[in-house]
CSV table of C-alpha atoms in Angstrom, one decimal:
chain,number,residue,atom,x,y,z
A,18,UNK,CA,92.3,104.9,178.2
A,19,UNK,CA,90.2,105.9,181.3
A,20,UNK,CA,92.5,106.3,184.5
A,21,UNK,CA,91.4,103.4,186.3
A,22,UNK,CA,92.3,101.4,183.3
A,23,UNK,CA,95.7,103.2,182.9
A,24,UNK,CA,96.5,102.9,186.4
A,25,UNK,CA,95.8,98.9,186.2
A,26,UNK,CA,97.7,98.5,183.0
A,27,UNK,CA,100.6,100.4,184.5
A,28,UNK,CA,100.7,98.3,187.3
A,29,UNK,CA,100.9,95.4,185.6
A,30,UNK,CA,103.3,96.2,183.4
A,31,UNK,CA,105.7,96.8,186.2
A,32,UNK,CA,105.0,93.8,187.9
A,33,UNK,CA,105.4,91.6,184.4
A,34,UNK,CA,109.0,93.7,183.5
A,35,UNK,CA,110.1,92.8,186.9
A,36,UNK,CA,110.5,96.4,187.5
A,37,UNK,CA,108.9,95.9,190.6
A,38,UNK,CA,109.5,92.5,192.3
A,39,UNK,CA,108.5,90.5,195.0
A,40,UNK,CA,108.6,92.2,198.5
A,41,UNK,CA,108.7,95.7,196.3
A,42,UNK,CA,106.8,98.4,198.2
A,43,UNK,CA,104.5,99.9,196.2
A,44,UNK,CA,103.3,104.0,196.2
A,45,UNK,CA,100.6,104.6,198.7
A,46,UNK,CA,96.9,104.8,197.5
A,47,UNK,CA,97.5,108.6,198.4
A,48,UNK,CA,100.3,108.9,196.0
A,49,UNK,CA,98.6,107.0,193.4
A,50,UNK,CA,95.2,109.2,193.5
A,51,UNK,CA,97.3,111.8,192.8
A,52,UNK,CA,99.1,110.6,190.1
A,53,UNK,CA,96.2,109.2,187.9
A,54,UNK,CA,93.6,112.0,189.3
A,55,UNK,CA,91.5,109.7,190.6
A,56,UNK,CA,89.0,109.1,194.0
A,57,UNK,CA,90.3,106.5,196.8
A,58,UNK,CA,87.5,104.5,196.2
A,59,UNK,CA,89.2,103.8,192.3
A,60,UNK,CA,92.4,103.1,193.2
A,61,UNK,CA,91.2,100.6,195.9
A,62,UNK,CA,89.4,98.8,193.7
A,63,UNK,CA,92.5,98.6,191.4
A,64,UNK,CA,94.6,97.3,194.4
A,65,UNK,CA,91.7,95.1,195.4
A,66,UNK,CA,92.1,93.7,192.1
A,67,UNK,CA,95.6,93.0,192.2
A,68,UNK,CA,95.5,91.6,195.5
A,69,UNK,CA,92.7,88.8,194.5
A,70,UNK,CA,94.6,87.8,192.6
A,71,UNK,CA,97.3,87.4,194.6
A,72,UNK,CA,100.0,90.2,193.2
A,73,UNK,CA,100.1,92.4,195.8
A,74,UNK,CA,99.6,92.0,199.6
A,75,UNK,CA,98.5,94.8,202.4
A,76,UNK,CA,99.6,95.1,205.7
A,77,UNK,CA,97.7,97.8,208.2
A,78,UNK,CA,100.4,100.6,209.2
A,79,UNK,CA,103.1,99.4,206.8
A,80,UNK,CA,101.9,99.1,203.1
A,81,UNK,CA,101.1,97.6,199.8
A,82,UNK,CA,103.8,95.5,198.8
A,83,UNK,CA,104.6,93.1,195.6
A,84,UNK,CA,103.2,89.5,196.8
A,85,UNK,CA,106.2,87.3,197.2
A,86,UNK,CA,104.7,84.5,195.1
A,87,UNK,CA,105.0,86.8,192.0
A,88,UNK,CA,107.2,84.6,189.9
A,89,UNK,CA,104.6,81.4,190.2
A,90,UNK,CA,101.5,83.9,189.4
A,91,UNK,CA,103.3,85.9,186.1
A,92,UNK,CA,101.7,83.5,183.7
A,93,UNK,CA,97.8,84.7,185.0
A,94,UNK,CA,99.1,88.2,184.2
A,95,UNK,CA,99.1,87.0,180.2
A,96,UNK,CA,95.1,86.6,180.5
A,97,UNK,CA,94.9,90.4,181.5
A,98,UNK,CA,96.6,90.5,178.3
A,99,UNK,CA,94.5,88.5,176.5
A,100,UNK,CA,91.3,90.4,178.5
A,101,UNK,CA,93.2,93.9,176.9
A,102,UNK,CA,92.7,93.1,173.3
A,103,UNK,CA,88.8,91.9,173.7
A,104,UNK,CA,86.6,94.6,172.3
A,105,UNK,CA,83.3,95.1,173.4
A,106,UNK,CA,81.5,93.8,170.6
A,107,UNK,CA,83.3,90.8,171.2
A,108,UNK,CA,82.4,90.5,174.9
A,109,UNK,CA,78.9,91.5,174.1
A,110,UNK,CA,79.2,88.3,171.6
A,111,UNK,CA,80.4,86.0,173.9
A,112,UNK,CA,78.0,86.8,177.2
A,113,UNK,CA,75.0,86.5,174.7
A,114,UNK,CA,76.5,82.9,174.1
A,115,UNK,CA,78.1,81.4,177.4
A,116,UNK,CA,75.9,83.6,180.4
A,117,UNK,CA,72.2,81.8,179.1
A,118,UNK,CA,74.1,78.6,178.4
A,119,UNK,CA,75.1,78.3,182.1
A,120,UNK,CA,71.8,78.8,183.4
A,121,UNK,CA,71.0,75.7,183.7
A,122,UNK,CA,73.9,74.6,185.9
A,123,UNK,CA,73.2,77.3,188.5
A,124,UNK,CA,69.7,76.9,189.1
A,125,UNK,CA,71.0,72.8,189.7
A,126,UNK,CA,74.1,73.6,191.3
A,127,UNK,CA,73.7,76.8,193.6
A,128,UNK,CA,73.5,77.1,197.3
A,129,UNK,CA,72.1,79.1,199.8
A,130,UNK,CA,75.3,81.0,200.1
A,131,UNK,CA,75.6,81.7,196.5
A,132,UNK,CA,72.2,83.4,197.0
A,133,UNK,CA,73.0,85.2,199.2
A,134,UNK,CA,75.9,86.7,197.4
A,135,UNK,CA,74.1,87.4,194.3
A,136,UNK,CA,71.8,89.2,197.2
A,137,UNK,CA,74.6,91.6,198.7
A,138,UNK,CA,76.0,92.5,194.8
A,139,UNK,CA,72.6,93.9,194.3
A,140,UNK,CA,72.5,96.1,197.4
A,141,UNK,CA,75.7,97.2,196.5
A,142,UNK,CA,74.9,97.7,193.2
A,143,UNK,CA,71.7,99.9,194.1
A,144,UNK,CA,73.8,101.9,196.8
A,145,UNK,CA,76.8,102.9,194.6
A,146,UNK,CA,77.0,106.4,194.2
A,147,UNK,CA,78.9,106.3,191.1
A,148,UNK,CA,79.2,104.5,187.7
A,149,UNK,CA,82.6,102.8,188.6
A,150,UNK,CA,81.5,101.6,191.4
A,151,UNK,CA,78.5,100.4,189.6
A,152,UNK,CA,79.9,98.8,187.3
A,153,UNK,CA,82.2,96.7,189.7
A,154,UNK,CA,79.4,95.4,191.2
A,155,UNK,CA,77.4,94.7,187.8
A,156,UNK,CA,80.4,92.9,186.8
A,157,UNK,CA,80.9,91.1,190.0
A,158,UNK,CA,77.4,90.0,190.3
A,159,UNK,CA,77.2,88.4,186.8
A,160,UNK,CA,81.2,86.8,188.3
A,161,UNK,CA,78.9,85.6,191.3
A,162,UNK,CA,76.1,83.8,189.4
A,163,UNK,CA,79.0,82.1,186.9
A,164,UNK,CA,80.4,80.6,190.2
A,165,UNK,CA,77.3,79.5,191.7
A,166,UNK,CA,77.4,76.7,188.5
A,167,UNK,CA,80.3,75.1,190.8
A,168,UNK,CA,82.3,74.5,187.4
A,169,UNK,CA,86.1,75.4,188.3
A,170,UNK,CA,86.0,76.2,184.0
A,171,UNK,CA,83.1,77.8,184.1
A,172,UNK,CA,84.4,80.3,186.8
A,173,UNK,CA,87.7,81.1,185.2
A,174,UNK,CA,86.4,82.1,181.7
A,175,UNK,CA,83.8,84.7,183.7
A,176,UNK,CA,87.0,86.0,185.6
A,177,UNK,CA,88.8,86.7,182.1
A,178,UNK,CA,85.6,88.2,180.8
A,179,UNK,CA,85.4,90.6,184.1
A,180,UNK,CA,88.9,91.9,183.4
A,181,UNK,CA,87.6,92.6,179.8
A,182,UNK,CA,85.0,94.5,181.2
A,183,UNK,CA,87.5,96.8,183.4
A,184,UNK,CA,89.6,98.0,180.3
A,185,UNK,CA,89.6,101.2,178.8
A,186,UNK,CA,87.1,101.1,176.0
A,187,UNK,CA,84.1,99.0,177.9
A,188,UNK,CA,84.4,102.0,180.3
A,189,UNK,CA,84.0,104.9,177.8
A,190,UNK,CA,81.0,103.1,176.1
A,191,UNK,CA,79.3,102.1,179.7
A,192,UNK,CA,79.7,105.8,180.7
A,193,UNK,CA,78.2,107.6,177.1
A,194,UNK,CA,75.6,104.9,177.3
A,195,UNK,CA,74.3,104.5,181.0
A,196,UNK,CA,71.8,107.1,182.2
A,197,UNK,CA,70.0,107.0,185.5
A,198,UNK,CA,66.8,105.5,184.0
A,199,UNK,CA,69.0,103.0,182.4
A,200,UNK,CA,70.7,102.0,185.3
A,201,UNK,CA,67.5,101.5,187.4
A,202,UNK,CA,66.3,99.6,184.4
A,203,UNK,CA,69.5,97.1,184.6
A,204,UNK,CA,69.1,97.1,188.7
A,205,UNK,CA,65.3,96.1,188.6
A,206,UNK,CA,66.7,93.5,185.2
A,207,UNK,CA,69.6,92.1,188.2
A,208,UNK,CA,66.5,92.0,190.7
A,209,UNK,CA,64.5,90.2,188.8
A,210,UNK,CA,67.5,87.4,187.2
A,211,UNK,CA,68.0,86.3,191.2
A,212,UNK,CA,64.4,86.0,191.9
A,213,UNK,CA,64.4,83.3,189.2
A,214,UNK,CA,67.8,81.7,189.7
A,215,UNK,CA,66.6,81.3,193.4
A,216,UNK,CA,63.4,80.0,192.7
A,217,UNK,CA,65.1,77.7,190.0
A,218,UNK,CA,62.5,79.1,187.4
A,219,UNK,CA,64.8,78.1,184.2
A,220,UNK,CA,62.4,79.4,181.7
A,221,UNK,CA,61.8,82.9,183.1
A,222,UNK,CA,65.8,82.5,184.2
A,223,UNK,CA,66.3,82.2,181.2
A,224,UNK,CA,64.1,84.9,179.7
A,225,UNK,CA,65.4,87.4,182.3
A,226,UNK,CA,69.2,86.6,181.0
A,227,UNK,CA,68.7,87.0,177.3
A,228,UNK,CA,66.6,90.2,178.4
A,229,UNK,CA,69.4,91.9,180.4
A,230,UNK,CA,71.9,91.6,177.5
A,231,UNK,CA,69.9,92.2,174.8
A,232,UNK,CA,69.3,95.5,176.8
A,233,UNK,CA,72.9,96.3,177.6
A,234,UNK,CA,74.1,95.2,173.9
A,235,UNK,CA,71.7,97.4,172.3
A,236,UNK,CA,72.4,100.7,174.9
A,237,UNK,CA,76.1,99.9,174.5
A,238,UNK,CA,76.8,99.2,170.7
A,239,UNK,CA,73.4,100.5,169.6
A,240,UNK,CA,72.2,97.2,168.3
């Protein structure tokens, strides 16, 4: 297991045993980087995680602490479970299904805003400087355009997928398989899905979605 993956897992494991419980200071991000050997730009996005979805809270000058509501939000820690035993295959298997099957609703349902936010996971995407960071916003953006179908369903099964995509084994495969060209390939691919969502193009949306994962499945399982 990668050490962003390990970290999460651990984490959650000491929230769910009620080792840690609510109001529970947590170590600092400094302490954790240590711990796992990894960059304070990891470990934030683990907290950031965490803190999403509600776990954890973070208070300037005093610390990261278990989020009082911990009891009523245990049960959404059994979908990181469920997330944990996904393989990739399977993902692959089930974005080839659901994300072209949604298209439709987002080029009828999104806003402006949506847009917009599709917009800024690009730029980020394009400006990380590593493949974590990459892959956060890869993930995020294909989060984004699930919402921007304005199904409360629709948005909940692309958060449970997004959690598969930050275990352990999605990581090691993303990292043998992703080379510079590839990634530029999958940024222009990203580029390319907006442009149609936002001009509510639902053939060459369409075209553009089976494209990208076609491309990812066959870099990633080699198929």
């Amino acid at each position: 297991m990668d050490p962003s993956a390990l970290l999460r897992e651990t984490l959650l494991e000491k929230l769910k045993s009620g080792i840690w419980r609510a109001g529970h200071r947590i170590p600092t991000e400094r302490a954790l980087c240590t711990e796992y050997g990894l960059g304070r730009s990891a470990v934030r996005r683990v907290l950031g995680q965490l803190k999403e979805a509600g776990l954890i809270t973070q208070t300037v000058g005093s610390g990261t602490y278990v989020s009082e509501r911990i009891a009523a939000l245990l049960p959404a820690l059994e979908s990181s479970a469920v997330a944990a035993a996904v393989s990739p295959s399977e993902l692959m298997e089930v974005r080839m299904a659901l994300e072209p099957a949604i298209v439709e609703m987002v080029i009828r349902n999104a806003t402006p805003a949506d847009f917009a936010r599709m917009a800024q996971c690009c730029e980020r995407a394009e400006a990380a400087h590593t493949l974590e960071d990459f892959e956060h916003w890869d993930g995020l953006l294909h989060e984004v355009i699930a919402e921007a179908a304005h199904n409360s369903f629709v948005g909940q099964v692309f958060k449970l997928m997004n959690q598969a995509r930050a275990q352990g084994e999605w990581g090691m495969l993303k990292r043998r398989s992703v080379t510079p060209e590839r990634r530029a390939a999958y940024q222009q691919e990203h580029r390319q899905l907006v442009a149609a969502l936002r001009e509510r193009d639902l053939e060459r949306a369409l075209e553009c979605t089976r494209g990208h994962l076609q491309h990812v499945q066959r870099n990633l399982l080699g198929r």
